[in-house]
PDB file of C-alpha atoms in Angstrom:
ATOM      1  CA  MET A   1      -4.166   8.857   1.880  1.00  0.00           C
ATOM      2  CA  THR A   2      -1.997   9.442  -1.171  1.00  0.00           C
ATOM      3  CA  THR A   3       1.026  11.740  -1.069  1.00  0.00           C
ATOM      4  CA  HIS A   4       4.330  12.342  -2.839  1.00  0.00           C
ATOM      5  CA  GLY A   5       7.634  11.515  -1.186  1.00  0.00           C
ATOM      6  CA  ILE A   6      11.126  10.084  -1.438  1.00  0.00           C
ATOM      7  CA  LEU A   7      12.459   6.935   0.206  1.00  0.00           C
ATOM      8  CA  LEU A   8      14.988   7.628   2.958  1.00  0.00           C
ATOM      9  CA  GLN A   9      15.472   4.203   4.567  1.00  0.00           C
ATOM     10  CA  LYS A  10      14.509   0.597   3.864  1.00  0.00           C
ATOM     11  CA  LYS A  11      14.860  -1.902   6.725  1.00  0.00           C
ATOM     12  CA  LEU A  12      14.055  -5.549   5.945  1.00  0.00           C
ATOM     13  CA  LEU A  13      12.448  -7.580   8.745  1.00  0.00           C
ATOM     14  CA  ALA A  14      11.617 -11.254   9.260  1.00  0.00           C
ATOM     15  CA  ASN A  15       8.906 -12.948   7.162  1.00  0.00           C
ATOM     16  CA  ASP A  16       9.682 -10.750   4.111  1.00  0.00           C
ATOM     17  CA  ASP A  17       8.274  -7.640   5.834  1.00  0.00           C
ATOM     18  CA  ALA A  18       9.905  -4.203   5.837  1.00  0.00           C
ATOM     19  CA  MET A  19       9.866  -0.841   7.618  1.00  0.00           C
ATOM     20  CA  LEU A  20      10.194   2.062   5.192  1.00  0.00           C
ATOM     21  CA  THR A  21      10.948   5.680   6.024  1.00  0.00           C
ATOM     22  CA  PHE A  22       9.771   8.370   3.607  1.00  0.00           C
ATOM     23  CA  TYR A  23      10.005  12.132   3.481  1.00  0.00           C
ATOM     24  CA  THR A  24       6.585  13.231   2.222  1.00  0.00           C
ATOM     25  CA  SER A  25       5.132  16.570   1.212  1.00  0.00           C
ATOM     26  CA  ASP A  26       2.117  16.252   3.544  1.00  0.00           C
ATOM     27  CA  LEU A  27       3.371  14.331   6.585  1.00  0.00           C
ATOM     28  CA  GLY A  28       7.079  15.155   6.707  1.00  0.00           C
ATOM     29  CA  ARG A  29       9.220  12.217   7.804  1.00  0.00           C
ATOM     30  CA  VAL A  30       7.058   9.129   8.283  1.00  0.00           C
ATOM     31  CA  THR A  31       7.780   5.426   8.884  1.00  0.00           C
ATOM     32  CA  VAL A  32       5.406   2.846   7.409  1.00  0.00           C
ATOM     33  CA  PHE A  33       5.114  -0.929   7.681  1.00  0.00           C
ATOM     34  CA  CYS A  34       5.112  -2.924   4.448  1.00  0.00           C
ATOM     35  CA  PRO A  35       4.022  -6.558   4.816  1.00  0.00           C
ATOM     36  CA  LYS A  36       5.479  -9.151   2.429  1.00  0.00           C
ATOM     37  CA  LEU A  37       7.628  -6.654   0.527  1.00  0.00           C
ATOM     38  CA  ALA A  38      10.149  -9.240  -0.663  1.00  0.00           C
ATOM     39  CA  ARG A  39       7.377 -11.386  -2.187  1.00  0.00           C
ATOM     40  CA  SER A  40       5.654  -8.518  -4.007  1.00  0.00           C
ATOM     41  CA  LYS A  41       7.495  -7.742  -7.248  1.00  0.00           C
ATOM     42  CA  LYS A  42       5.170  -4.817  -7.947  1.00  0.00           C
ATOM     43  CA  LYS A  43       5.955  -2.992  -4.693  1.00  0.00           C
ATOM     44  CA  ALA A  44       9.630  -3.987  -4.528  1.00  0.00           C
ATOM     45  CA  GLY A  45      10.244  -2.889  -8.112  1.00  0.00           C
ATOM     46  CA  GLY A  46       8.763   0.551  -7.528  1.00  0.00           C
ATOM     47  CA  LEU A  47      10.607   1.196  -4.266  1.00  0.00           C
ATOM     48  CA  ASP A  48      14.055   2.591  -4.865  1.00  0.00           C
ATOM     49  CA  PHE A  49      16.149   5.495  -3.706  1.00  0.00           C
ATOM     50  CA  PHE A  50      16.532   8.683  -5.791  1.00  0.00           C
ATOM     51  CA  ARG A  51      12.969   8.645  -7.105  1.00  0.00           C
ATOM     52  CA  LEU A  52       9.937  10.810  -6.503  1.00  0.00           C
ATOM     53  CA  LEU A  53       7.217   8.362  -5.490  1.00  0.00           C
ATOM     54  CA  GLU A  54       3.460   8.534  -5.214  1.00  0.00           C
ATOM     55  CA  VAL A  55       2.793   6.686  -1.966  1.00  0.00           C
ATOM     56  CA  GLY A  56      -0.546   5.346  -0.730  1.00  0.00           C
ATOM     57  CA  ILE A  57      -0.554   5.096   3.070  1.00  0.00           C
ATOM     58  CA  PHE A  58      -3.255   3.523   5.248  1.00  0.00           C
ATOM     59  CA  LYS A  59      -3.344   4.986   8.759  1.00  0.00           C
ATOM     60  CA  GLY A  60      -4.564   2.564  11.400  1.00  0.00           C
ATOM     61  CA  ARG A  61      -4.968   3.149  15.118  1.00  0.00           C
ATOM     62  CA  ASN A  62      -1.307   3.034  16.067  1.00  0.00           C
ATOM     63  CA  SER A  63       0.616   2.527  12.842  1.00  0.00           C
ATOM     64  CA  ARG A  64       0.793   3.285   9.145  1.00  0.00           C
ATOM     65  CA  ARG A  65       0.890   0.683   6.381  1.00  0.00           C
ATOM     66  CA  LEU A  66       1.977   0.975   2.758  1.00  0.00           C
ATOM     67  CA  GLU A  67      -0.904   0.349   0.347  1.00  0.00           C
ATOM     68  CA  SER A  68       0.547   1.342  -3.023  1.00  0.00           C
ATOM     69  CA  VAL A  69       3.603   2.925  -4.567  1.00  0.00           C
ATOM     70  CA  SER A  70       4.434   4.171  -8.048  1.00  0.00           C
ATOM     71  CA  THR A  71       7.372   6.085  -9.500  1.00  0.00           C
ATOM     72  CA  GLN A  72       6.650   9.623 -10.694  1.00  0.00           C
ATOM     73  CA  THR A  73      10.163  10.874 -11.542  1.00  0.00           C
ATOM     74  CA  ARG A  74      13.663   9.413 -11.516  1.00  0.00           C
ATOM     75  CA  PHE A  75      16.648  11.535 -10.577  1.00  0.00           C
ATOM     76  CA  GLN A  76      18.908  10.678 -13.537  1.00  0.00           C
ATOM     77  CA  GLY A  77      22.120  12.109 -12.097  1.00  0.00           C
ATOM     78  CA  PHE A  78      22.164   9.592  -9.233  1.00  0.00           C
ATOM     79  CA  GLU A  79      21.385   6.356 -11.074  1.00  0.00           C
TER      80      GLU A  79
END
């Protein structure tokens, strides 16, 4: 599933993993798991606050996982 959203919270975990909270247009407030975020320059570079993001989310049985992320718009006044 691909949706648009903004990053609300980024919590780094052990083993370079992270839990990310987004406010999305389709799902509302959602928390997703992102494995190996610190090692992935592509994902880590695209994840920042004050940006409109296009977020790819994989929904498993009990959790959601981040598949892809790309920046759509930057909010210039906050940078």
